[in-house]
N, CA, C and O atoms as a Maestro MAE file, in Angstrom:
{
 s_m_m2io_version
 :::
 2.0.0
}

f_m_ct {
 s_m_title
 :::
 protein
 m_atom[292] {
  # First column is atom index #
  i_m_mmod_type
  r_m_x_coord
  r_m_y_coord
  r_m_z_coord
  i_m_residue_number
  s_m_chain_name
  s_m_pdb_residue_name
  s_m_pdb_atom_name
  i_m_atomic_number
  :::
  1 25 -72.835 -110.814 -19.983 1 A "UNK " " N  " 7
  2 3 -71.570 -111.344 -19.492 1 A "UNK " " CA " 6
  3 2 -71.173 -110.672 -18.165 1 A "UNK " " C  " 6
  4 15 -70.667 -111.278 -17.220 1 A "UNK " " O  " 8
  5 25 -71.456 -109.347 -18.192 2 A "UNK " " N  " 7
  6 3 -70.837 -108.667 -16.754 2 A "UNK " " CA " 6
  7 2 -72.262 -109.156 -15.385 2 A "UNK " " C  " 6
  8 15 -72.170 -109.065 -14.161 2 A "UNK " " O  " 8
  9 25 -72.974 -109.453 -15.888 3 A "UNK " " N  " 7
  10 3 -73.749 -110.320 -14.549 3 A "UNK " " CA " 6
  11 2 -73.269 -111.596 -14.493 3 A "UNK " " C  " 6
  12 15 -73.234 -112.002 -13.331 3 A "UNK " " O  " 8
  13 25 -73.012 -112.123 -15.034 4 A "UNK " " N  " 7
  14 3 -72.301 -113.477 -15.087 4 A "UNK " " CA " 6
  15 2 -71.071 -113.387 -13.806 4 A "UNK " " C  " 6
  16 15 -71.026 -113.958 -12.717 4 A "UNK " " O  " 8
  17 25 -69.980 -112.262 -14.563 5 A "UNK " " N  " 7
  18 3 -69.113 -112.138 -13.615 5 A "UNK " " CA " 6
  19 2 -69.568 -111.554 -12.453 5 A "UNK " " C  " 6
  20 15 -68.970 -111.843 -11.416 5 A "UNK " " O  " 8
  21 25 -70.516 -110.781 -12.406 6 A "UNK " " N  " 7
  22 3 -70.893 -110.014 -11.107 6 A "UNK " " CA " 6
  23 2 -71.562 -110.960 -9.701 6 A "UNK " " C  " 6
  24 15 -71.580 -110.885 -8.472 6 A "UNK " " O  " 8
  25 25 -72.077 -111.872 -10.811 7 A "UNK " " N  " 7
  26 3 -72.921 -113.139 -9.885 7 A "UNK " " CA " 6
  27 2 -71.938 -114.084 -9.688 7 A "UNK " " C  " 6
  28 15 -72.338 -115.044 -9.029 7 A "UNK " " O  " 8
  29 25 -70.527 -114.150 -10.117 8 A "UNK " " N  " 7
  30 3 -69.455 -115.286 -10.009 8 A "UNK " " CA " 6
  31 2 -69.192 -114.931 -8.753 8 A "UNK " " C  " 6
  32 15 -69.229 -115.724 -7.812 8 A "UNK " " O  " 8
  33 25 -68.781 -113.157 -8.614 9 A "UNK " " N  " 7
  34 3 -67.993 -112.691 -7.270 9 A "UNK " " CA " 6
  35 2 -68.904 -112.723 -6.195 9 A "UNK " " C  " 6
  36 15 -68.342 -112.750 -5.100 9 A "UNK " " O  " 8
  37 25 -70.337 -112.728 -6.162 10 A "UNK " " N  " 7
  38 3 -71.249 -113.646 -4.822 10 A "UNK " " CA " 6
  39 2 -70.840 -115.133 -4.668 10 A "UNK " " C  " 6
  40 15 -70.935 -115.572 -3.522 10 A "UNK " " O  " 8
  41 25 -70.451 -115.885 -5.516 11 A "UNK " " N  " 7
  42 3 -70.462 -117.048 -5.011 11 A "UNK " " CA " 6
  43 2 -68.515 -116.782 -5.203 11 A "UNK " " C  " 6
  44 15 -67.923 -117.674 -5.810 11 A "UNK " " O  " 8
  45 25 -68.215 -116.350 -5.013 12 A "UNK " " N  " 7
  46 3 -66.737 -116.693 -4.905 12 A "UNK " " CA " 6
  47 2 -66.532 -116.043 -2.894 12 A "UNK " " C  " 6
  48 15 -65.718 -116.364 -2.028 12 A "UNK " " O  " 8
  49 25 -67.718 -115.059 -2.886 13 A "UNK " " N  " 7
  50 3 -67.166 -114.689 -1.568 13 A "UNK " " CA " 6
  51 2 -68.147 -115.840 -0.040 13 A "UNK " " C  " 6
  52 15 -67.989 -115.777 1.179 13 A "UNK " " O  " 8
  53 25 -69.128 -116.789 -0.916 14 A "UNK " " N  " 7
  54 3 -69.152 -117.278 -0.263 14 A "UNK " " CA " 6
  55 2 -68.502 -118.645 0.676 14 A "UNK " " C  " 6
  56 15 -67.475 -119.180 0.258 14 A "UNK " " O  " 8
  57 25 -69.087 -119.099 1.800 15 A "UNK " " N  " 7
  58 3 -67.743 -120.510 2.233 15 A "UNK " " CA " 6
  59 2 -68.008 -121.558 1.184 15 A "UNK " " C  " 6
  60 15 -68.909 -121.969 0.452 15 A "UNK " " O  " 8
  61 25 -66.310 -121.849 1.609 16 A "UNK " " N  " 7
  62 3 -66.236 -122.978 0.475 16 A "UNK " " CA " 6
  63 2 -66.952 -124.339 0.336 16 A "UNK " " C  " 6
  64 15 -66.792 -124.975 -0.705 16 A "UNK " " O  " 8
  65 25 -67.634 -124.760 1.200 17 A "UNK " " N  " 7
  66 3 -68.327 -125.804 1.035 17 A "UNK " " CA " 6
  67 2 -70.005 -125.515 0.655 17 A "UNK " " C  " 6
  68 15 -70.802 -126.450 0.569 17 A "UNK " " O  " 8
  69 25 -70.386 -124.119 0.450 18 A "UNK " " N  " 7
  70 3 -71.878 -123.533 -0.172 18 A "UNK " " CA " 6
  71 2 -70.895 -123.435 -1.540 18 A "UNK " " C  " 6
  72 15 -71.366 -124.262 -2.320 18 A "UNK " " O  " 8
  73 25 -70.017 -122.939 -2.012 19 A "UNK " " N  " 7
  74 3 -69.379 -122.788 -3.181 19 A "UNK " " CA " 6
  75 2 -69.192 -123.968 -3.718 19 A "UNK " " C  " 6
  76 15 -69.187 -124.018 -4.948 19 A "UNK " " O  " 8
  77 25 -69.018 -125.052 -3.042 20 A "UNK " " N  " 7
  78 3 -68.432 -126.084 -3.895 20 A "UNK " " CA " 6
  79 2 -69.933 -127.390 -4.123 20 A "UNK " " C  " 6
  80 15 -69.987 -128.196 -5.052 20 A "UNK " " O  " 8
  81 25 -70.972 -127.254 -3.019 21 A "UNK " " N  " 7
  82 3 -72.454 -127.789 -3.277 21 A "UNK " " CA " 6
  83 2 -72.763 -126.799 -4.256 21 A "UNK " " C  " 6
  84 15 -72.943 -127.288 -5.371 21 A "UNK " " O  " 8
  85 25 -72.888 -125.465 -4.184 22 A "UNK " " N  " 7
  86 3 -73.643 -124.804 -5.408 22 A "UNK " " CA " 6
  87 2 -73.022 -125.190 -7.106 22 A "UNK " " C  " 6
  88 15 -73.428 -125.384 -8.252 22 A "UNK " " O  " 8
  89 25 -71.934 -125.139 -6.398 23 A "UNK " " N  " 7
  90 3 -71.127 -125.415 -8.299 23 A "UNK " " CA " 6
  91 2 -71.351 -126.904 -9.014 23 A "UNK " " C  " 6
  92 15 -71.539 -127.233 -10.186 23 A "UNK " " O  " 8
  93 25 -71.262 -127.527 -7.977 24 A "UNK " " N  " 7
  94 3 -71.336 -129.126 -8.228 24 A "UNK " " CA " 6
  95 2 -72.410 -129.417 -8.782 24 A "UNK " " C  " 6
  96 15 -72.301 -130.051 -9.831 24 A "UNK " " O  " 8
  97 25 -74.079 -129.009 -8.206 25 A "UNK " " N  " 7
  98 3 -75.376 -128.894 -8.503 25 A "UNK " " CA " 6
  99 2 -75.139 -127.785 -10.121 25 A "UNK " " C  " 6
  100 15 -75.483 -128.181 -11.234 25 A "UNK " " O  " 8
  101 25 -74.796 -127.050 -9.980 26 A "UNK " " N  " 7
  102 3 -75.189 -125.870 -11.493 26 A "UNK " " CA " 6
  103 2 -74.335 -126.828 -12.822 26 A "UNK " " C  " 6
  104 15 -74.813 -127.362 -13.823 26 A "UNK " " O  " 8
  105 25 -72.653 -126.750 -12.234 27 A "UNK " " N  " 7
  106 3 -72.094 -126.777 -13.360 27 A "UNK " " CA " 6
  107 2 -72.202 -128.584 -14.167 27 A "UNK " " C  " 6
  108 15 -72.281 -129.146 -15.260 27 A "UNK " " O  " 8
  109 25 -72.119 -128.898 -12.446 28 A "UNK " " N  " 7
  110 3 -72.219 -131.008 -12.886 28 A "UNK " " CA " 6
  111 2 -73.238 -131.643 -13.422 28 A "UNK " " C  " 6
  112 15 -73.323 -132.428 -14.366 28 A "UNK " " O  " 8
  113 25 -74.370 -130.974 -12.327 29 A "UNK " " N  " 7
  114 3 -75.324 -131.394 -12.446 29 A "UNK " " CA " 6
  115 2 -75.877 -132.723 -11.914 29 A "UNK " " C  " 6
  116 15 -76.810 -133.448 -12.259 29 A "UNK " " O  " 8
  117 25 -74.798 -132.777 -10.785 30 A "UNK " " N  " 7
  118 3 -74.789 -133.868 -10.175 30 A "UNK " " CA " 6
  119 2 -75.930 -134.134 -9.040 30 A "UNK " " C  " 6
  120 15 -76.103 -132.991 -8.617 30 A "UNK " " O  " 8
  121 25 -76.810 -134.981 -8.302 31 A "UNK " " N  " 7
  122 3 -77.884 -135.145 -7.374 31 A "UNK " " CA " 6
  123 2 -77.525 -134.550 -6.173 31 A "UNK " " C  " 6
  124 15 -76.400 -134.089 -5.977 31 A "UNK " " O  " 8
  125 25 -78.649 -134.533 -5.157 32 A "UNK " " N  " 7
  126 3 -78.213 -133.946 -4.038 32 A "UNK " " CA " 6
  127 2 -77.296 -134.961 -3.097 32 A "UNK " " C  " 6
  128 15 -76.625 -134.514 -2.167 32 A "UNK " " O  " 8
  129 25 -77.338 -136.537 -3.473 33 A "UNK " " N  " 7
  130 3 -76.618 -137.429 -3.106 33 A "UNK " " CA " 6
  131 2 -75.479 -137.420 -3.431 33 A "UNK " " C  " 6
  132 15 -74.617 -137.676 -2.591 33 A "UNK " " O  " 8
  133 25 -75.076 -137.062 -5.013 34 A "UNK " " N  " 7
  134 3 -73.946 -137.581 -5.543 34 A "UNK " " CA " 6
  135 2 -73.138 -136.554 -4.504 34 A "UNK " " C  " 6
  136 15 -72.517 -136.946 -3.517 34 A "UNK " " O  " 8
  137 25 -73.289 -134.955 -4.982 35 A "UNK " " N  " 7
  138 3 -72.728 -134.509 -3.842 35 A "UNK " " CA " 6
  139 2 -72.400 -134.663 -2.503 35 A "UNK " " C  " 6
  140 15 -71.278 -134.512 -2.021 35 A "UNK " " O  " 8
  141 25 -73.487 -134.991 -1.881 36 A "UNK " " N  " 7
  142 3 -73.106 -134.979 -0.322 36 A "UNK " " CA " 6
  143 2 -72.386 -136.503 -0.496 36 A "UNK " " C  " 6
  144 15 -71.788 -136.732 0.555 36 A "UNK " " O  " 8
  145 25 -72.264 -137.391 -1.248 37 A "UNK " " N  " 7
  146 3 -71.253 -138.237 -1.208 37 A "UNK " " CA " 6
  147 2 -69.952 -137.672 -1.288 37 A "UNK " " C  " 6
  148 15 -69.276 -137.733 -0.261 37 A "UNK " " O  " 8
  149 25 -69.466 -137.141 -2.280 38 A "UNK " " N  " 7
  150 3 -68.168 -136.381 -3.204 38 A "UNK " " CA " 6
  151 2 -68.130 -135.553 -2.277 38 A "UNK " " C  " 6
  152 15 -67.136 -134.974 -2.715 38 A "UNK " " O  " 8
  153 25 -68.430 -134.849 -1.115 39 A "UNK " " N  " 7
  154 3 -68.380 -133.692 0.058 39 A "UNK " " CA " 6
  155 2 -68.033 -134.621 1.417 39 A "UNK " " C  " 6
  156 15 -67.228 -134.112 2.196 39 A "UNK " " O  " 8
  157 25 -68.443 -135.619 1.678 40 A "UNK " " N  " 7
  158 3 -68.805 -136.079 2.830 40 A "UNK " " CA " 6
  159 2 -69.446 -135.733 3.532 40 A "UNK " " C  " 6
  160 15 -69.034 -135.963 4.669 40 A "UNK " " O  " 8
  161 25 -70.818 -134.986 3.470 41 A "UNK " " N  " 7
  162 3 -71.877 -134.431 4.220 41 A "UNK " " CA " 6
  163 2 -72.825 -134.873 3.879 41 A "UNK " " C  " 6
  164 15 -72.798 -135.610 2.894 41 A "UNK " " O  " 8
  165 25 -74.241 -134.564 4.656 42 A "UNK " " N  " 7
  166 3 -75.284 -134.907 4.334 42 A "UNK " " CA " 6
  167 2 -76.022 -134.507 3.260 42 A "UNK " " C  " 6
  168 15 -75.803 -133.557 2.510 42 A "UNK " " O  " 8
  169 25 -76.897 -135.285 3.239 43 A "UNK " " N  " 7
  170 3 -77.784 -134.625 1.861 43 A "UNK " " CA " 6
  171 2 -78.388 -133.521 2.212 43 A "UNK " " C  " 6
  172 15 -78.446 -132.644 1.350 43 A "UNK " " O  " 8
  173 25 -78.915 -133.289 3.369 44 A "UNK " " N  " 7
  174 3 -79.588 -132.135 3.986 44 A "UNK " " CA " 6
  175 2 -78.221 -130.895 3.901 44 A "UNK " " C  " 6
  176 15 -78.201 -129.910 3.162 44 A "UNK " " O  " 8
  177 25 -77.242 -131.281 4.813 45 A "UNK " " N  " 7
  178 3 -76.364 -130.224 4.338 45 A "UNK " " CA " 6
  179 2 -75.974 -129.429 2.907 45 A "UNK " " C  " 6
  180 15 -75.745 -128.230 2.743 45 A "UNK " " O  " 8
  181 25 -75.980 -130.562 1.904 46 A "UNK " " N  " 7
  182 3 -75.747 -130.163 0.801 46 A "UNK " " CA " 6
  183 2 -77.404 -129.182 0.380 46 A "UNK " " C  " 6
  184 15 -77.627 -128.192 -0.318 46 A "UNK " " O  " 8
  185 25 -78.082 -129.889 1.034 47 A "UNK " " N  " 7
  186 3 -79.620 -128.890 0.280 47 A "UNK " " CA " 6
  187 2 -79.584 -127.588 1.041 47 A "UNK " " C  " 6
  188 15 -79.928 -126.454 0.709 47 A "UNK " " O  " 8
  189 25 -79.195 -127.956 1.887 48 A "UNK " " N  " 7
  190 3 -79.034 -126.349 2.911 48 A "UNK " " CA " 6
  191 2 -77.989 -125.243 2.224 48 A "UNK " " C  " 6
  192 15 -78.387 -124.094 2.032 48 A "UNK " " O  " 8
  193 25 -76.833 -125.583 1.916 49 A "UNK " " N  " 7
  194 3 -75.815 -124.845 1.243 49 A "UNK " " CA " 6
  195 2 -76.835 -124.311 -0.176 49 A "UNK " " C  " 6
  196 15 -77.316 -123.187 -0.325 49 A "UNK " " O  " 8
  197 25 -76.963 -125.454 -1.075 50 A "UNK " " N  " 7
  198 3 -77.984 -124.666 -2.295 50 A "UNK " " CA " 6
  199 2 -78.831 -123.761 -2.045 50 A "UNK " " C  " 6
  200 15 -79.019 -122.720 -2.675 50 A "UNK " " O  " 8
  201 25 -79.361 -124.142 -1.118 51 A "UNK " " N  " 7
  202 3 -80.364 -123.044 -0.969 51 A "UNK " " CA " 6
  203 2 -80.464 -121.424 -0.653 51 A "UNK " " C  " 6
  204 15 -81.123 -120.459 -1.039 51 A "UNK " " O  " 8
  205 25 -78.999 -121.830 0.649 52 A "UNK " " N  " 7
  206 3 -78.208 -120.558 0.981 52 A "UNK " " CA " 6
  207 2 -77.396 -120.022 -0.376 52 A "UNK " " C  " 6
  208 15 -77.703 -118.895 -0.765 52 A "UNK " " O  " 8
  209 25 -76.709 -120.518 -0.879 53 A "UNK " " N  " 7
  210 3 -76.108 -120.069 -2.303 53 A "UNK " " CA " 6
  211 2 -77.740 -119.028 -3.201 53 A "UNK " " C  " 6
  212 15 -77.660 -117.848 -3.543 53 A "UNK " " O  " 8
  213 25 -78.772 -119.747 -3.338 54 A "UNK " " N  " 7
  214 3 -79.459 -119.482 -4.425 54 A "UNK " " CA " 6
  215 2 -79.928 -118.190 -3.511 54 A "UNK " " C  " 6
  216 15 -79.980 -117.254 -4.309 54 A "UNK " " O  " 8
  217 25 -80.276 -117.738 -2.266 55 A "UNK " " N  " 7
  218 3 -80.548 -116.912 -1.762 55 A "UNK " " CA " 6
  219 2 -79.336 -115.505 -1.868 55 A "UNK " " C  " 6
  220 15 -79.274 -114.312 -2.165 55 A "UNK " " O  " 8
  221 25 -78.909 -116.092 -1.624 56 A "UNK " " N  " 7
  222 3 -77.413 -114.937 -1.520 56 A "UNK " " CA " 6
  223 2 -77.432 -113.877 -3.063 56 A "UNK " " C  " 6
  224 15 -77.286 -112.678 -3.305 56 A "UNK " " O  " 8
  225 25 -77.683 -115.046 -3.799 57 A "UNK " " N  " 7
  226 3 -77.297 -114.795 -5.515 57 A "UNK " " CA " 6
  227 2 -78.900 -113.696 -5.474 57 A "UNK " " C  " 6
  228 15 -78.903 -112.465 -5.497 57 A "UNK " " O  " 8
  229 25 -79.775 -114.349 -5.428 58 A "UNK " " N  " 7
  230 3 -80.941 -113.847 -5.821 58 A "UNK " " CA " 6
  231 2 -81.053 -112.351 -4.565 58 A "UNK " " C  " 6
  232 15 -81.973 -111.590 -4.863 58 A "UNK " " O  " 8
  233 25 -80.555 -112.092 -3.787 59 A "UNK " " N  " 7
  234 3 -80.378 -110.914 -2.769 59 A "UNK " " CA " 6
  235 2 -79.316 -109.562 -3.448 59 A "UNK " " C  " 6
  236 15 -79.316 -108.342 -3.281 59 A "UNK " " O  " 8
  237 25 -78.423 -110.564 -4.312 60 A "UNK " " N  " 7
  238 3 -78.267 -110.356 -4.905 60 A "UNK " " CA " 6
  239 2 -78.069 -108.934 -6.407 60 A "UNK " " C  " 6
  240 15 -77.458 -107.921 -6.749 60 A "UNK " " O  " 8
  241 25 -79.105 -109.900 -6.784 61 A "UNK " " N  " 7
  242 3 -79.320 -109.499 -8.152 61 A "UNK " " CA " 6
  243 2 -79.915 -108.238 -8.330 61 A "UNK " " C  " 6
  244 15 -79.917 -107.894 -9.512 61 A "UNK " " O  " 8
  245 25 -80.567 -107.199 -7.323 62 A "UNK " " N  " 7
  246 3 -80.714 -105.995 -7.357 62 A "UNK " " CA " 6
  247 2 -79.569 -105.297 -7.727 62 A "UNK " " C  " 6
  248 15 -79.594 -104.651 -8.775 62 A "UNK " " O  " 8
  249 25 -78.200 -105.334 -6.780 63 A "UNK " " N  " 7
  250 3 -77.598 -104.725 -6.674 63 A "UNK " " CA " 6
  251 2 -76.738 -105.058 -8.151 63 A "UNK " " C  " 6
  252 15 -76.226 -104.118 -8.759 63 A "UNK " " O  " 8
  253 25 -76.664 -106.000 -8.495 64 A "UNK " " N  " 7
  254 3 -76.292 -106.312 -9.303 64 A "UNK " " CA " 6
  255 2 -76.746 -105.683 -10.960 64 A "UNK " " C  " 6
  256 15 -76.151 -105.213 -11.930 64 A "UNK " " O  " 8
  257 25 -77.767 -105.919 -10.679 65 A "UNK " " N  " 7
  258 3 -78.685 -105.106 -12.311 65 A "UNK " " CA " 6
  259 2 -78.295 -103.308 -11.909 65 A "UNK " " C  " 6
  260 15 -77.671 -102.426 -12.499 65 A "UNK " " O  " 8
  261 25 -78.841 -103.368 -10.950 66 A "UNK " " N  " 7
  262 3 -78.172 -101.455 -10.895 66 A "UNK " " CA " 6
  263 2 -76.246 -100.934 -11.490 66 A "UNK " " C  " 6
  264 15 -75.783 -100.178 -12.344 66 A "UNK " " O  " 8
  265 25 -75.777 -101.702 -10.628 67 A "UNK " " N  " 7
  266 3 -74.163 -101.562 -11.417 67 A "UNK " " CA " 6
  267 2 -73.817 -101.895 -12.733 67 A "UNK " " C  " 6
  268 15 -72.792 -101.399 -13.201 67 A "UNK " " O  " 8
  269 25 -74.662 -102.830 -13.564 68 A "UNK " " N  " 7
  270 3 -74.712 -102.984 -14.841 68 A "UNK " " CA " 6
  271 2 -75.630 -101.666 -15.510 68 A "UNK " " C  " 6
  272 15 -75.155 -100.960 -16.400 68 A "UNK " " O  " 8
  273 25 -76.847 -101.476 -15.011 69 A "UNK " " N  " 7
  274 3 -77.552 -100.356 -15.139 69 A "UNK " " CA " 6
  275 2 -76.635 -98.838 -15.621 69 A "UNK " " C  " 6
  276 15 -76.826 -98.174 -16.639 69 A "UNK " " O  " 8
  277 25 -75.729 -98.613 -14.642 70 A "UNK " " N  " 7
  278 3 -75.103 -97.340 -14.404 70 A "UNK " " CA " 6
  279 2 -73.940 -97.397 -15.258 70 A "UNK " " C  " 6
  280 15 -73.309 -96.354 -15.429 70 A "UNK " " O  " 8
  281 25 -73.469 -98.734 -15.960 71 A "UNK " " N  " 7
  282 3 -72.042 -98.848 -16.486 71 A "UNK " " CA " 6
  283 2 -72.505 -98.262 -17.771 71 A "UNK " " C  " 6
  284 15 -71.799 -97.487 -18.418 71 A "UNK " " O  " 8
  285 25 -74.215 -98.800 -18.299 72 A "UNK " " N  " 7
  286 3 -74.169 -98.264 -19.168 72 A "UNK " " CA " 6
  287 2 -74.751 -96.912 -19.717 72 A "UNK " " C  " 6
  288 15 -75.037 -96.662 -20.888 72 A "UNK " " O  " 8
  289 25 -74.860 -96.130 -18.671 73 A "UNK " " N  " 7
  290 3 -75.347 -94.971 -18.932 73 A "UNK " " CA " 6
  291 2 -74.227 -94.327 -19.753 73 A "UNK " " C  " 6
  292 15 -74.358 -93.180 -20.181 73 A "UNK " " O  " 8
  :::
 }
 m_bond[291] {
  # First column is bond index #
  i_m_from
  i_m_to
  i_m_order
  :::
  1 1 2 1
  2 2 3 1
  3 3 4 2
  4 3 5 1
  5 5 6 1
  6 6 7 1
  7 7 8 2
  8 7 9 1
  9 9 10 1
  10 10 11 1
  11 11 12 2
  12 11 13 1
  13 13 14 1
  14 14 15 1
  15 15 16 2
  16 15 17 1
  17 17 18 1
  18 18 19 1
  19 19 20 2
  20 19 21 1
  21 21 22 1
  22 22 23 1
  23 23 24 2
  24 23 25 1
  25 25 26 1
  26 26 27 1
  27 27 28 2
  28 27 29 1
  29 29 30 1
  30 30 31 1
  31 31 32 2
  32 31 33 1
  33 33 34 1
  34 34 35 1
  35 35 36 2
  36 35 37 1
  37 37 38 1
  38 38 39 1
  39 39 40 2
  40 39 41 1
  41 41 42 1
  42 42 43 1
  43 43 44 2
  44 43 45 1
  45 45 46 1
  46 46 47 1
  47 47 48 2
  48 47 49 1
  49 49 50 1
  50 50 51 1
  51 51 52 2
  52 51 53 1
  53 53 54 1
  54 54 55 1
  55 55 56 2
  56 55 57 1
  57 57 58 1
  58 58 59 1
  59 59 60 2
  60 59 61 1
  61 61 62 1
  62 62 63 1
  63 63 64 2
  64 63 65 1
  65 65 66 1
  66 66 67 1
  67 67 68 2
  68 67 69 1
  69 69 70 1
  70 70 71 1
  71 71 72 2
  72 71 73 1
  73 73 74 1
  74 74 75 1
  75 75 76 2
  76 75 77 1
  77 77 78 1
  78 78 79 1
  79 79 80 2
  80 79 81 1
  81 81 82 1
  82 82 83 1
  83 83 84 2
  84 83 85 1
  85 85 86 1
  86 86 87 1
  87 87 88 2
  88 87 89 1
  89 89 90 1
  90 90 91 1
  91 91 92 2
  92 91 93 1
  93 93 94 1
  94 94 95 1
  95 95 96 2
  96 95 97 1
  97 97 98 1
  98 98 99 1
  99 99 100 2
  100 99 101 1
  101 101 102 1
  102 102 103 1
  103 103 104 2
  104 103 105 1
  105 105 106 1
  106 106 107 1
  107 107 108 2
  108 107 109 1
  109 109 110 1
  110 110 111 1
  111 111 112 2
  112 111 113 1
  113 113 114 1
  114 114 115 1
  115 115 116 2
  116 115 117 1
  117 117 118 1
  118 118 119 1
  119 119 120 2
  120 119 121 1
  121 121 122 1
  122 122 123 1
  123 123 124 2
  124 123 125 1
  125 125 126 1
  126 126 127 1
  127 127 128 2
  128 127 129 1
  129 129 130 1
  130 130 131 1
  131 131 132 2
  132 131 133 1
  133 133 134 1
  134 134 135 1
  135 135 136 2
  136 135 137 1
  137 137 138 1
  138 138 139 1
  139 139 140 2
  140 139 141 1
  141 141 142 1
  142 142 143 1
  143 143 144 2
  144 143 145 1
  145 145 146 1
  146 146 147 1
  147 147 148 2
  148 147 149 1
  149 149 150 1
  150 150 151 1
  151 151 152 2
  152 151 153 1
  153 153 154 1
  154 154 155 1
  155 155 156 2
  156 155 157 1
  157 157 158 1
  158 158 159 1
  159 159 160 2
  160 159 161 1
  161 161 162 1
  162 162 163 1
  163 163 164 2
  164 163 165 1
  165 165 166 1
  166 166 167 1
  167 167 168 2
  168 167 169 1
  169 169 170 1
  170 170 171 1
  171 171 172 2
  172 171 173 1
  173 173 174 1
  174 174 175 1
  175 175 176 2
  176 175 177 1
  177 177 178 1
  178 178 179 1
  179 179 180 2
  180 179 181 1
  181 181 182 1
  182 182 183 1
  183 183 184 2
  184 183 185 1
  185 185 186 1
  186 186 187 1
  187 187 188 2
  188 187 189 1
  189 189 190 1
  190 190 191 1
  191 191 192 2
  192 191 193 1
  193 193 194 1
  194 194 195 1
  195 195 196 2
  196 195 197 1
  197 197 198 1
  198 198 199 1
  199 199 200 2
  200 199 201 1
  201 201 202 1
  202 202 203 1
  203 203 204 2
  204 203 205 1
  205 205 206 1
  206 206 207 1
  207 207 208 2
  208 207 209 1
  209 209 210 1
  210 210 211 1
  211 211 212 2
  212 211 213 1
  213 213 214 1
  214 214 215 1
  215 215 216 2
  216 215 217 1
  217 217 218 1
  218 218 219 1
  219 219 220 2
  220 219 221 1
  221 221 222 1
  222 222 223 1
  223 223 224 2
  224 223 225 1
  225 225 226 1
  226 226 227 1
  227 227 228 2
  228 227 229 1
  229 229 230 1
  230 230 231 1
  231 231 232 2
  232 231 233 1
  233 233 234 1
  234 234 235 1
  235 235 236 2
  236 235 237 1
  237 237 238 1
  238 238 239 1
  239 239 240 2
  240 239 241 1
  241 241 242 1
  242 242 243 1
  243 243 244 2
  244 243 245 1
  245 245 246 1
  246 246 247 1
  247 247 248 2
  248 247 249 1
  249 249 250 1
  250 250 251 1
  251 251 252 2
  252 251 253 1
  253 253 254 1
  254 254 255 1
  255 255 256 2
  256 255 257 1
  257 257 258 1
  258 258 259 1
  259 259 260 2
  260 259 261 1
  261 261 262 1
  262 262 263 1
  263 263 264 2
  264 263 265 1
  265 265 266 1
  266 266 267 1
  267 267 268 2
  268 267 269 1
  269 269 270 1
  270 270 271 1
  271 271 272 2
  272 271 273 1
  273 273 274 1
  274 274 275 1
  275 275 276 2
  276 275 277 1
  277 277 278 1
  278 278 279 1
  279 279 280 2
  280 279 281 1
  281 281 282 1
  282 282 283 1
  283 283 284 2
  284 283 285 1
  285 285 286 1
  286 286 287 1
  287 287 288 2
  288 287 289 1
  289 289 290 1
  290 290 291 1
  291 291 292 2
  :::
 }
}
């Protein structure tokens, strides 16, 4: 659960339109169309934001497993 939240606050500090393609894709599950419809951007834009989102998260996740690491020492 505390990576969950730890990986929420990467995508909460990113811009809101990589936040709102990444969420749309995870939580909806919606296409790369449906989005960039529901956004008004391109489909490329919307694949560009995912991708930047999934990078960020996964750059991530070091730092992330270490602070969970140390909470539970």
């Amino acid at each position: 659960r505390e990576i969950e939240l730890l990986a929420e606050m990467v995508v909460n500090a990113m811009p809101k339109r990589r936040q709102e393609s990444y969420r749309l894709s995870l939580n909806s599950g919606l296409a790369t169309k449906e989005i960039a419809q529901r956004l008004g951007v391109t489909e490329e834009c919307v694949r560009s934001h995912i991708s930047h989102a999934l990078k960020e998260i996964k750059n991530a996740l070091p730092l992330i497993v270490m602070l969970v690491t140390m909470k539970d020492r």
